[in-house]
Amino acid sequence: MQEQTFVFGKKNYLLMGAGVLLIGIGYLLMAGGGSEDPNVFNPEIFNSRRLTWAPLILLAGLALEIYAIMTPSEKNG
């Protein structure tokens, strides 16, 4: 029977989890801002949280995912 091995090391999986968490936070920050009445405009959709911070956090999460995948794993043997 063969021993089961993982593709990545522990550090890689932790970085991937952190990247997924950042992406989720970015999407949560982007959510909301809609109006209860579709005939009324709500300027809250154009605040800096939705236009600046959320996309930057999303890009940071995606960059962390790429880094986690490209970083060589520290396997024993």
Coordinates of N, CA, C and O in Angstrom, one line a residue:
M1 N 0.8 -1.2 0.0 CA 0.0 0.0 0.0 C 0.9 1.2 0.0 O 1.8 1.4 0.8
Q2 N 0.6 2.2 -0.9 CA 1.4 3.4 -1.0 C 0.9 4.4 0.0 O -0.2 4.5 0.4
E3 N 1.9 5.2 0.5 CA 1.6 6.3 1.4 C 1.0 7.5 0.7 O 1.5 7.8 -0.4
Q4 N 0.0 8.1 1.2 CA -0.7 9.2 0.5 C 0.2 10.4 0.7 O 0.6 10.8 1.8
T5 N 0.4 11.1 -0.4 CA 1.2 12.4 -0.4 C 0.3 13.5 -0.9 O -0.6 13.3 -1.8
F6 N 0.5 14.7 -0.4 CA -0.2 15.8 -0.9 C 0.6 16.6 -1.9 O 1.9 16.5 -1.9
V7 N 0.0 17.3 -2.8 CA 0.7 18.0 -3.8 C 1.5 19.2 -3.3 O 2.6 19.4 -3.7
F8 N 1.0 19.9 -2.3 CA 1.6 21.0 -1.7 C 2.0 20.8 -0.2 O 1.4 19.8 0.4
G9 N 2.8 21.6 0.3 CA 3.2 21.5 1.7 C 2.2 22.3 2.6 O 1.3 22.9 2.1
K10 N 2.5 22.2 3.9 CA 1.6 22.8 4.9 C 1.6 24.3 4.7 O 0.5 25.0 4.7
K11 N 2.7 24.9 4.4 CA 2.8 26.4 4.2 C 2.0 26.8 3.0 O 1.3 27.8 3.1
N12 N 2.1 26.0 2.0 CA 1.3 26.4 0.8 C -0.2 26.4 1.0 O -0.9 27.3 0.6
Y13 N -0.7 25.3 1.8 CA -2.1 25.3 2.1 C -2.5 26.4 3.0 O -3.7 26.9 2.9
L14 N -1.7 26.8 3.9 CA -2.0 27.9 4.8 C -2.1 29.2 4.0 O -3.0 30.0 4.2
L15 N -1.2 29.4 3.1 CA -1.2 30.6 2.3 C -2.5 30.6 1.4 O -3.1 31.6 1.1
M16 N -2.8 29.4 0.8 CA -4.0 29.3 0.0 C -5.3 29.7 0.8 O -6.2 30.3 0.3
G17 N -5.3 29.2 2.0 CA -6.5 29.5 2.9 C -6.6 31.0 3.2 O -7.7 31.6 3.2
A18 N -5.4 31.6 3.5 CA -5.4 33.0 3.7 C -5.9 33.8 2.5 O -6.6 34.8 2.6
G19 N -5.5 33.3 1.3 CA -5.9 34.0 0.0 C -7.4 33.9 -0.2 O -8.0 34.8 -0.6
V20 N -7.9 32.7 0.1 CA -9.4 32.5 0.0 C -10.1 33.4 1.0 O -11.2 34.0 0.6
L21 N -9.6 33.5 2.2 CA -10.2 34.4 3.2 C -10.2 35.9 2.7 O -11.2 36.6 2.8
L22 N -9.1 36.3 2.1 CA -9.0 37.7 1.6 C -10.0 37.9 0.5 O -10.6 39.0 0.4
I23 N -10.1 37.0 -0.4 CA -11.0 37.1 -1.5 C -12.5 37.2 -1.0 O -13.3 38.0 -1.4
G24 N -12.8 36.4 0.0 CA -14.1 36.4 0.6 C -14.4 37.8 1.3 O -15.5 38.3 1.2
I25 N -13.4 38.3 2.0 CA -13.5 39.6 2.7 C -13.7 40.7 1.6 O -14.6 41.6 1.8
G26 N -13.0 40.6 0.5 CA -13.2 41.6 -0.6 C -14.6 41.6 -1.2 O -15.2 42.6 -1.4
Y27 N -15.1 40.4 -1.4 CA -16.5 40.3 -1.9 C -17.5 40.8 -0.9 O -18.5 41.4 -1.2
L28 N -17.3 40.5 0.4 CA -18.2 41.0 1.4 C -18.2 42.6 1.5 O -19.2 43.2 1.7
L29 N -17.0 43.1 1.4 CA -16.9 44.6 1.4 C -17.6 45.2 0.1 O -18.0 46.4 0.2
M30 N -17.6 44.5 -0.9 CA -18.2 45.0 -2.2 C -19.7 44.9 -2.1 O -20.4 45.6 -2.9
A31 N -20.3 44.1 -1.3 CA -21.7 43.8 -1.3 C -22.5 45.0 -0.7 O -22.0 45.8 0.0
G32 N -23.8 45.1 -1.0 CA -24.7 46.0 -0.4 C -24.7 47.3 -1.2 O -24.2 47.4 -2.3
G33 N -25.3 48.3 -0.6 CA -25.4 49.6 -1.2 C -26.6 49.8 -2.2 O -26.8 50.9 -2.8
G34 N -27.4 48.8 -2.3 CA -28.6 48.9 -3.1 C -29.7 49.7 -2.5 O -29.7 50.1 -1.3
S35 N -30.7 50.1 -3.2 CA -31.8 50.9 -2.8 C -33.0 50.0 -2.6 O -33.2 49.1 -3.3
E36 N -33.8 50.3 -1.5 CA -35.0 49.6 -1.3 C -36.0 49.8 -2.4 O -36.7 48.9 -2.8
D37 N -36.1 51.0 -2.9 CA -37.0 51.4 -4.0 C -36.2 51.5 -5.3 O -35.3 52.3 -5.4
P38 N -36.5 50.8 -6.3 CA -35.7 50.8 -7.5 C -35.8 52.2 -8.3 O -35.0 52.5 -9.2
N39 N -36.8 53.0 -7.9 CA -36.9 54.3 -8.5 C -36.1 55.4 -7.8 O -36.1 56.5 -8.3
V40 N -35.4 55.1 -6.7 CA -34.7 56.0 -6.0 C -33.2 55.6 -6.1 O -32.8 54.5 -5.9
F41 N -32.4 56.6 -6.5 CA -30.9 56.4 -6.6 C -30.3 56.5 -5.2 O -30.5 57.4 -4.5
N42 N -29.4 55.5 -4.9 CA -28.7 55.5 -3.7 C -27.2 55.8 -4.0 O -26.5 54.9 -4.5
P43 N -26.6 56.9 -3.6 CA -25.2 57.2 -3.9 C -24.2 56.4 -3.1 O -23.0 56.5 -3.3
E44 N -24.7 55.6 -2.2 CA -23.9 54.8 -1.3 C -23.1 53.7 -2.1 O -22.1 53.2 -1.7
I45 N -23.6 53.4 -3.3 CA -22.9 52.4 -4.1 C -21.5 52.9 -4.6 O -20.7 52.1 -5.1
F46 N -21.3 54.2 -4.6 CA -20.1 54.8 -5.1 C -19.1 55.2 -4.0 O -18.3 56.1 -4.2
N47 N -19.2 54.6 -2.8 CA -18.3 55.0 -1.7 C -16.9 54.3 -1.9 O -16.7 53.4 -2.7
S48 N -15.9 54.8 -1.2 CA -14.5 54.3 -1.4 C -14.4 52.9 -1.0 O -13.5 52.2 -1.5
R49 N -15.2 52.4 -0.1 CA -15.1 51.0 0.3 C -15.3 50.1 -0.9 O -14.6 49.1 -1.1
R50 N -16.4 50.4 -1.6 CA -16.8 49.5 -2.7 C -15.9 49.8 -4.0 O -15.7 48.8 -4.8
L51 N -15.4 51.0 -4.2 CA -14.7 51.3 -5.4 C -13.2 51.1 -5.3 O -12.5 51.0 -6.3
T52 N -12.7 51.2 -4.1 CA -11.2 51.2 -3.9 C -10.7 50.0 -3.0 O -9.9 49.2 -3.5
W53 N -11.2 49.9 -1.8 CA -10.7 48.9 -0.9 C -11.1 47.5 -1.2 O -10.2 46.6 -1.2
A54 N -12.3 47.3 -1.6 CA -12.7 45.9 -1.9 C -12.0 45.3 -3.1 O -11.4 44.2 -3.0
P55 N -11.8 46.1 -4.2 CA -11.0 45.5 -5.3 C -9.5 45.3 -5.0 O -8.9 44.3 -5.4
L56 N -9.0 46.2 -4.2 CA -7.6 46.0 -3.8 C -7.4 44.7 -2.9 O -6.4 44.0 -3.1
I57 N -8.4 44.5 -2.0 CA -8.3 43.3 -1.2 C -8.5 42.0 -2.0 O -7.8 41.0 -1.8
L58 N -9.4 42.1 -3.0 CA -9.6 41.0 -3.9 C -8.3 40.7 -4.7 O -7.9 39.5 -4.8
L59 N -7.6 41.7 -5.2 CA -6.4 41.5 -5.9 C -5.3 41.0 -5.0 O -4.5 40.1 -5.5
A60 N -5.3 41.4 -3.8 CA -4.3 40.9 -2.9 C -4.5 39.4 -2.6 O -3.6 38.6 -2.5
G61 N -5.8 39.0 -2.5 CA -6.1 37.6 -2.3 C -5.7 36.8 -3.5 O -5.2 35.7 -3.3
L62 N -6.0 37.3 -4.7 CA -5.6 36.6 -5.9 C -4.1 36.5 -6.0 O -3.5 35.4 -6.4
A63 N -3.4 37.5 -5.7 CA -1.9 37.5 -5.7 C -1.3 36.5 -4.7 O -0.4 35.8 -5.0
L64 N -2.0 36.4 -3.5 CA -1.5 35.5 -2.5 C -1.8 34.1 -3.0 O -1.0 33.2 -2.7
E65 N -2.9 33.8 -3.7 CA -3.2 32.5 -4.2 C -2.1 32.1 -5.2 O -1.6 31.0 -5.2
I66 N -1.7 33.0 -6.1 CA -0.7 32.7 -7.1 C 0.6 32.4 -6.4 O 1.3 31.5 -6.8
Y67 N 1.0 33.3 -5.4 CA 2.2 33.0 -4.7 C 2.2 31.7 -4.0 O 3.2 31.0 -4.0
A68 N 1.1 31.3 -3.4 CA 1.0 30.0 -2.7 C 1.2 28.9 -3.6 O 1.8 27.8 -3.3
I69 N 0.6 29.0 -4.8 CA 0.8 27.9 -5.8 C 2.2 27.8 -6.4 O 2.7 26.7 -6.6
M70 N 2.8 28.9 -6.6 CA 4.1 29.0 -7.2 C 5.3 28.7 -6.3 O 6.4 28.4 -6.7
T71 N 5.1 28.9 -5.0 CA 6.1 28.7 -4.0 C 6.4 27.2 -3.9 O 5.5 26.4 -3.7
P72 N 7.7 26.8 -4.0 CA 8.0 25.4 -3.8 C 7.7 24.9 -2.4 O 7.9 25.6 -1.4
S73 N 7.1 23.7 -2.3 CA 6.8 23.2 -1.0 C 8.0 22.6 -0.4 O 8.9 22.1 -1.0
E74 N 8.0 22.6 0.9 CA 9.2 22.1 1.7 C 8.9 20.7 2.2 O 8.5 20.5 3.3
K75 N 9.0 19.8 1.3 CA 8.7 18.4 1.6 C 10.0 17.7 2.1 O 11.1 18.0 1.7
N76 N 9.8 16.8 3.0 CA 10.9 15.9 3.5 C 11.1 14.8 2.5 O 10.2 13.9 2.4
G77 N 12.3 14.7 2.0 CA 12.5 13.5 1.1 C 12.2 13.8 -0.3 O 12.3 13.6 -1.3

